[in-house]
Amino acid sequence: MELNLETISTPPRPAATVVLLRDAPAGLEVFLMKRHGLSDVLGGAYVFPGGKVDAADAELDMLAHGDQAPSALHAGLGESDISEATASALYVAALREAFEESGVLFAQGDVVAQPAAHAAALLRDGLGFNAMLAQLTLRLQTQAIQPWSRWITPVQPSVMNKRFDTRFFVAAVPGGQVARHDDFETTESIWLSPREALLQYWSGQIELAPPQIMSLVHLARHSAVASVLAAARARRPPVIQPESFDDDGERMICYPGDQRHTVREAALPGPTRLFYRNKRFEPLGGFEGLFS
């Protein structure tokens, strides 16, 4: 993964991501997809399903096609400085991107027995996400995803030349559904425990960007889906605004709680800084430093 040296003056774009989880015999697993190598956003890296908020996401009638009112979605995010419409759009974007990129549909309806398969067929035929929900009379299951964190790209991004204001949600994959890559934006996919994903990153088998690294470090503290969801419900999603520094030609990313960060209270477990070394981002103390 190449280091970005540009400073970005444009405001961050609203985006949403769903961290898909499942319980496996050995414990908690996370779904990761490899972005197409030609993608202009984290090409070749392994990511969670997600993407930017589209204008149509704010146009969906949540009273007709959601299981919660916009006021409840606004309260769930815990962000007093945004509107109910903006909060609703973030939830819709998260659920839409999860479906478009992984095939997992968080929706229910009485018209079809297998809504995910029917919905995928309609999207392949060119129908928009909102129109598909209306045609199949589906309701999005917003209660199935829990706000987890909010990441705002710094003005000097370390791995791309764009900025995003991304809400991360966590969710268990619904029973009977199979997550997979779309063979378009993403070319491979895999289920791994958070620690195994970090081990594969450390050994060079997969590439990860800093938000994914730190999210996996956080998730590695949990052994089951229920534990993650309970933790998400128990606290307000932390806001993480990394701050980048270049010292003696070496890039360092600091997180809240670090002595060089403007926010002195830690927002996440794990290291408070990562260094760009050996063409990867790593903490002090080597691999085990991720869990200090």
GROMACS .gro file of C-alpha atoms in nm:
model
  292
    1MET     CA    1   0.000   0.000   0.000
    2GLU     CA    2   0.152   0.329  -0.114
    3LEU     CA    3   0.164   0.633   0.110
    4ASN     CA    4  -0.034   0.940   0.005
    5LEU     CA    5   0.154   1.270   0.036
    6GLU     CA    6  -0.121   1.507  -0.081
    7THR     CA    7  -0.316   1.748   0.136
    8ILE     CA    8  -0.689   1.747   0.056
    9SER     CA    9  -0.883   2.074   0.086
   10THR     CA   10  -1.229   1.943  -0.004
   11PRO     CA   11  -1.474   1.847   0.274
   12PRO     CA   12  -1.519   1.478   0.356
   13ARG     CA   13  -1.794   1.289   0.174
   14PRO     CA   14  -2.062   1.118   0.385
   15ALA     CA   15  -2.029   0.739   0.369
   16ALA     CA   16  -2.147   0.428   0.554
   17THR     CA   17  -2.000   0.083   0.617
   18VAL     CA   18  -2.142  -0.237   0.765
   19VAL     CA   19  -1.907  -0.473   0.946
   20LEU     CA   20  -2.071  -0.812   0.888
   21LEU     CA   21  -2.020  -1.062   1.170
   22ARG     CA   22  -2.090  -1.428   1.239
   23ASP     CA   23  -2.024  -1.682   1.511
   24ALA     CA   24  -1.795  -1.967   1.399
   25PRO     CA   25  -1.680  -2.276   1.593
   26ALA     CA   26  -1.357  -2.097   1.686
   27GLY     CA   27  -1.530  -1.770   1.774
   28LEU     CA   28  -1.617  -1.437   1.615
   29GLU     CA   29  -1.551  -1.388   1.242
   30VAL     CA   30  -1.561  -1.078   1.022
   31PHE     CA   31  -1.642  -1.056   0.650
   32LEU     CA   32  -1.377  -0.886   0.436
   33MET     CA   33  -1.374  -0.815   0.063
   34LYS     CA   34  -1.082  -0.730  -0.164
   35ARG     CA   35  -1.142  -0.414  -0.364
   36HIS     CA   36  -1.067  -0.428  -0.736
   37GLY     CA   37  -0.705  -0.343  -0.801
   38LEU     CA   38  -0.803  -0.059  -1.038
   39SER     CA   39  -1.032   0.108  -0.786
   40ASP     CA   40  -0.940   0.467  -0.705
   41VAL     CA   41  -1.036   0.408  -0.340
   42LEU     CA   42  -0.820   0.150  -0.157
   43GLY     CA   43  -0.761  -0.060  -0.469
   44GLY     CA   44  -0.639  -0.407  -0.374
   45ALA     CA   45  -0.710  -0.361  -0.003
   46TYR     CA   46  -0.950  -0.570   0.203
   47VAL     CA   47  -1.245  -0.371   0.335
   48PHE     CA   48  -1.590  -0.404   0.488
   49PRO     CA   49  -1.893  -0.352   0.259
   50GLY     CA   50  -1.968   0.017   0.225
   51GLY     CA   51  -1.957   0.332   0.016
   52LYS     CA   52  -2.062   0.693  -0.011
   53VAL     CA   53  -2.415   0.819   0.057
   54ASP     CA   54  -2.618   0.875  -0.261
   55ALA     CA   55  -2.885   1.142  -0.305
   56ALA     CA   56  -3.151   0.872  -0.342
   57ASP     CA   57  -3.069   0.740   0.006
   58ALA     CA   58  -3.229   1.050   0.156
   59GLU     CA   59  -3.539   1.013  -0.063
   60LEU     CA   60  -3.656   0.676   0.071
   61ASP     CA   61  -3.978   0.694   0.273
   62MET     CA   62  -3.865   0.532   0.598
   63LEU     CA   63  -4.218   0.524   0.738
   64ALA     CA   64  -4.318   0.296   0.448
   65HIS     CA   65  -3.989   0.107   0.401
   66GLY     CA   66  -3.821   0.104   0.739
   67ASP     CA   67  -3.877  -0.056   1.078
   68GLN     CA   68  -3.791   0.260   1.271
   69ALA     CA   69  -3.895   0.623   1.241
   70PRO     CA   70  -3.630   0.877   1.136
   71SER     CA   71  -3.632   1.015   1.491
   72ALA     CA   72  -3.522   0.676   1.627
   73LEU     CA   73  -3.243   0.651   1.368
   74HIS     CA   74  -3.126   0.999   1.461
   75ALA     CA   75  -3.121   0.905   1.828
   76GLY     CA   76  -2.933   0.583   1.750
   77LEU     CA   77  -2.645   0.770   1.589
   78GLY     CA   78  -2.624   1.013   1.878
   79GLU     CA   79  -2.524   1.308   1.660
   80SER     CA   80  -2.712   1.622   1.759
   81ASP     CA   81  -2.558   1.827   1.477
   82ILE     CA   82  -2.723   1.634   1.193
   83SER     CA   83  -3.087   1.617   1.085
   84GLU     CA   84  -3.320   1.320   1.102
   85ALA     CA   85  -3.314   1.307   0.721
   86THR     CA   86  -2.933   1.286   0.721
   87ALA     CA   87  -2.939   1.011   0.983
   88SER     CA   88  -3.194   0.813   0.780
   89ALA     CA   89  -2.983   0.850   0.465
   90LEU     CA   90  -2.679   0.709   0.647
   91TYR     CA   91  -2.874   0.400   0.756
   92VAL     CA   92  -3.016   0.352   0.407
   93ALA     CA   93  -2.671   0.390   0.251
   94ALA     CA   94  -2.527   0.132   0.490
   95LEU     CA   95  -2.799  -0.121   0.411
   96ARG     CA   96  -2.793  -0.050   0.037
   97GLU     CA   97  -2.415  -0.084   0.013
   98ALA     CA   98  -2.420  -0.404   0.219
   99PHE     CA   99  -2.667  -0.552  -0.027
  100GLU     CA  100  -2.503  -0.424  -0.345
  101GLU     CA  101  -2.153  -0.529  -0.244
  102SER     CA  102  -2.209  -0.849  -0.043
  103GLY     CA  103  -2.559  -0.965  -0.140
  104VAL     CA  104  -2.678  -0.950   0.223
  105LEU     CA  105  -3.023  -0.791   0.247
  106PHE     CA  106  -3.144  -0.659   0.580
  107ALA     CA  107  -3.513  -0.641   0.486
  108GLN     CA  108  -3.836  -0.830   0.537
  109GLY     CA  109  -4.167  -0.853   0.355
  110ASP     CA  110  -4.465  -1.080   0.303
  111VAL     CA  111  -4.471  -1.084  -0.076
  112VAL     CA  112  -4.173  -1.307  -0.151
  113ALA     CA  113  -4.028  -1.607   0.029
  114GLN     CA  114  -3.668  -1.523  -0.064
  115PRO     CA  115  -3.647  -1.143  -0.080
  116ALA     CA  116  -3.268  -1.128  -0.121
  117ALA     CA  117  -3.273  -1.339  -0.439
  118HIS     CA  118  -3.566  -1.146  -0.586
  119ALA     CA  119  -3.413  -0.812  -0.496
  120ALA     CA  120  -3.077  -0.904  -0.653
  121ALA     CA  121  -3.251  -1.003  -0.976
  122LEU     CA  122  -3.435  -0.671  -0.993
  123LEU     CA  123  -3.116  -0.474  -0.935
  124ARG     CA  124  -2.942  -0.672  -1.209
  125ASP     CA  125  -3.227  -0.569  -1.440
  126GLY     CA  126  -3.152  -0.204  -1.367
  127LEU     CA  127  -3.411  -0.121  -1.102
  128GLY     CA  128  -3.292   0.122  -0.835
  129PHE     CA  129  -3.267   0.020  -0.471
  130ASN     CA  130  -3.560   0.235  -0.356
  131ALA     CA  131  -3.779   0.119  -0.644
  132MET     CA  132  -3.690  -0.243  -0.568
  133LEU     CA  133  -3.801  -0.204  -0.207
  134ALA     CA  134  -4.129  -0.052  -0.324
  135GLN     CA  135  -4.194  -0.322  -0.584
  136LEU     CA  136  -4.132  -0.603  -0.336
  137THR     CA  137  -4.300  -0.413  -0.049
  138LEU     CA  138  -3.994  -0.467   0.171
  139ARG     CA  139  -3.905  -0.295   0.497
  140LEU     CA  140  -3.541  -0.232   0.578
  141GLN     CA  141  -3.436  -0.383   0.911
  142THR     CA  142  -3.247  -0.088   1.050
  143GLN     CA  143  -3.259  -0.240   1.398
  144ALA     CA  144  -3.034  -0.521   1.273
  145ILE     CA  145  -2.738  -0.285   1.239
  146GLN     CA  146  -2.586  -0.102   1.533
  147PRO     CA  147  -2.376   0.217   1.507
  148TRP     CA  148  -2.018   0.129   1.602
  149SER     CA  149  -1.790   0.424   1.522
  150ARG     CA  150  -1.746   0.732   1.305
  151TRP     CA  151  -1.423   0.783   1.110
  152ILE     CA  152  -1.336   1.118   0.952
  153THR     CA  153  -1.043   1.115   0.712
  154PRO     CA  154  -0.778   1.377   0.796
  155VAL     CA  155  -0.681   1.652   0.552
  156GLN     CA  156  -0.363   1.455   0.483
  157PRO     CA  157  -0.498   1.105   0.417
  158SER     CA  158  -0.236   0.834   0.441
  159VAL     CA  159  -0.360   0.582   0.182
  160MET     CA  160  -0.587   0.771  -0.061
  161ASN     CA  161  -0.646   1.117  -0.205
  162LYS     CA  162  -1.010   1.148  -0.097
  163ARG     CA  163  -1.173   1.226   0.233
  164PHE     CA  164  -1.474   1.051   0.385
  165ASP     CA  165  -1.692   1.094   0.692
  166THR     CA  166  -1.788   0.731   0.744
  167ARG     CA  167  -2.027   0.578   0.994
  168PHE     CA  168  -1.936   0.220   1.077
  169PHE     CA  169  -2.219  -0.016   1.173
  170VAL     CA  170  -2.195  -0.373   1.304
  171ALA     CA  171  -2.443  -0.651   1.227
  172ALA     CA  172  -2.487  -1.026   1.230
  173VAL     CA  173  -2.546  -1.181   0.889
  174PRO     CA  174  -2.915  -1.284   0.876
  175GLY     CA  175  -2.982  -1.656   0.890
  176GLY     CA  176  -3.008  -1.823   0.550
  177GLN     CA  177  -2.809  -1.554   0.368
  178VAL     CA  178  -2.458  -1.589   0.228
  179ALA     CA  179  -2.218  -1.296   0.200
  180ARG     CA  180  -1.995  -1.287  -0.107
  181HIS     CA  181  -1.806  -1.036  -0.322
  182ASP     CA  182  -1.977  -0.889  -0.630
  183ASP     CA  183  -1.699  -0.967  -0.884
  184PHE     CA  184  -1.714  -0.603  -0.993
  185GLU     CA  185  -1.608  -0.358  -0.724
  186THR     CA  186  -1.465  -0.645  -0.520
  187THR     CA  187  -1.288  -0.953  -0.652
  188GLU     CA  188  -1.237  -1.178  -0.349
  189SER     CA  189  -1.394  -1.225  -0.007
  190ILE     CA  190  -1.316  -1.415   0.310
  191TRP     CA  191  -1.439  -1.474   0.664
  192LEU     CA  192  -1.166  -1.441   0.928
  193SER     CA  193  -1.141  -1.387   1.299
  194PRO     CA  194  -1.027  -1.030   1.370
  195ARG     CA  195  -0.691  -1.154   1.502
  196GLU     CA  196  -0.637  -1.385   1.202
  197ALA     CA  197  -0.714  -1.098   0.965
  198LEU     CA  198  -0.451  -0.889   1.141
  199LEU     CA  199  -0.205  -1.180   1.129
  200GLN     CA  200  -0.258  -1.212   0.754
  201TYR     CA  201  -0.207  -0.838   0.720
  202TRP     CA  202   0.114  -0.857   0.921
  203SER     CA  203   0.248  -1.142   0.708
  204GLY     CA  204   0.169  -0.960   0.384
  205GLN     CA  205  -0.111  -1.191   0.269
  206ILE     CA  206  -0.370  -0.912   0.266
  207GLU     CA  207  -0.362  -0.532   0.268
  208LEU     CA  208  -0.560  -0.325   0.516
  209ALA     CA  209  -0.607   0.049   0.556
  210PRO     CA  210  -0.570   0.207   0.902
  211PRO     CA  211  -0.947   0.232   0.979
  212GLN     CA  212  -0.985  -0.139   0.907
  213ILE     CA  213  -0.676  -0.223   1.112
  214MET     CA  214  -0.801  -0.030   1.413
  215SER     CA  215  -1.155  -0.165   1.378
  216LEU     CA  216  -1.024  -0.521   1.375
  217VAL     CA  217  -0.809  -0.444   1.678
  218HIS     CA  218  -1.125  -0.328   1.854
  219LEU     CA  219  -1.328  -0.632   1.745
  220ALA     CA  220  -1.050  -0.870   1.855
  221ARG     CA  221  -1.155  -0.792   2.213
  222HIS     CA  222  -1.482  -0.980   2.153
  223SER     CA  223  -1.542  -1.353   2.119
  224ALA     CA  224  -1.900  -1.356   1.988
  225VAL     CA  225  -2.145  -1.150   1.784
  226ALA     CA  226  -2.368  -1.091   2.086
  227SER     CA  227  -2.077  -0.932   2.271
  228VAL     CA  228  -2.010  -0.686   1.987
  229LEU     CA  229  -2.375  -0.588   1.952
  230ALA     CA  230  -2.414  -0.545   2.327
  231ALA     CA  231  -2.107  -0.319   2.336
  232ALA     CA  232  -2.244  -0.114   2.046
  233ARG     CA  233  -2.577  -0.063   2.221
  234ALA     CA  234  -2.411   0.030   2.550
  235ARG     CA  235  -2.223   0.339   2.434
  236ARG     CA  236  -2.234   0.630   2.197
  237PRO     CA  237  -2.031   0.565   1.878
  238PRO     CA  238  -1.688   0.725   1.919
  239VAL     CA  239  -1.571   0.984   1.668
  240ILE     CA  240  -1.223   0.914   1.538
  241GLN     CA  241  -1.042   1.192   1.354
  242PRO     CA  242  -0.688   1.066   1.292
  243GLU     CA  243  -0.411   1.325   1.283
  244SER     CA  244  -0.112   1.266   1.056
  245PHE     CA  245   0.246   1.379   1.119
  246ASP     CA  246   0.564   1.341   0.918
  247ASP     CA  247   0.870   1.315   1.142
  248ASP     CA  248   1.213   1.274   0.981
  249GLY     CA  249   1.049   1.143   0.665
  250GLU     CA  250   0.833   0.889   0.852
  251ARG     CA  251   0.452   0.909   0.852
  252MET     CA  252   0.277   0.866   1.185
  253ILE     CA  253  -0.100   0.851   1.240
  254CYS     CA  254  -0.221   0.948   1.586
  255TYR     CA  255  -0.561   0.866   1.735
  256PRO     CA  256  -0.757   1.019   2.024
  257GLY     CA  257  -0.573   0.957   2.349
  258ASP     CA  258  -0.226   0.997   2.199
  259GLN     CA  259  -0.006   1.270   2.346
  260ARG     CA  260   0.021   1.436   2.004
  261HIS     CA  261  -0.351   1.420   1.926
  262THR     CA  262  -0.569   1.722   2.000
  263VAL     CA  263  -0.823   1.494   2.176
  264ARG     CA  264  -0.662   1.353   2.487
  265GLU     CA  265  -0.931   1.100   2.580
  266ALA     CA  266  -0.889   0.761   2.409
  267ALA     CA  267  -1.174   0.660   2.177
  268LEU     CA  268  -1.064   0.304   2.099
  269PRO     CA  269  -0.876   0.018   2.261
  270GLY     CA  270  -0.534  -0.064   2.120
  271PRO     CA  271  -0.246   0.158   2.012
  272THR     CA  272  -0.290   0.534   1.984
  273ARG     CA  273  -0.049   0.566   1.692
  274LEU     CA  274   0.057   0.374   1.382
  275PHE     CA  275   0.378   0.422   1.184
  276TYR     CA  276   0.420   0.366   0.811
  277ARG     CA  277   0.709   0.121   0.799
  278ASN     CA  278   0.795  -0.171   0.571
  279LYS     CA  279   0.515  -0.054   0.334
  280ARG     CA  280   0.252  -0.111   0.602
  281PHE     CA  281   0.109   0.058   0.908
  282GLU     CA  282   0.231  -0.084   1.236
  283PRO     CA  283   0.241   0.013   1.603
  284LEU     CA  284   0.532   0.030   1.840
  285GLY     CA  285   0.602  -0.312   1.984
  286GLY     CA  286   0.540  -0.515   1.670
  287PHE     CA  287   0.231  -0.727   1.609
  288GLU     CA  288   0.147  -0.767   1.977
  289GLY     CA  289   0.155  -0.388   2.005
  290LEU     CA  290  -0.183  -0.391   1.833
  291PHE     CA  291  -0.333  -0.544   2.145
  292SER     CA  292  -0.154  -0.342   2.411
   0.00000   0.00000   0.00000
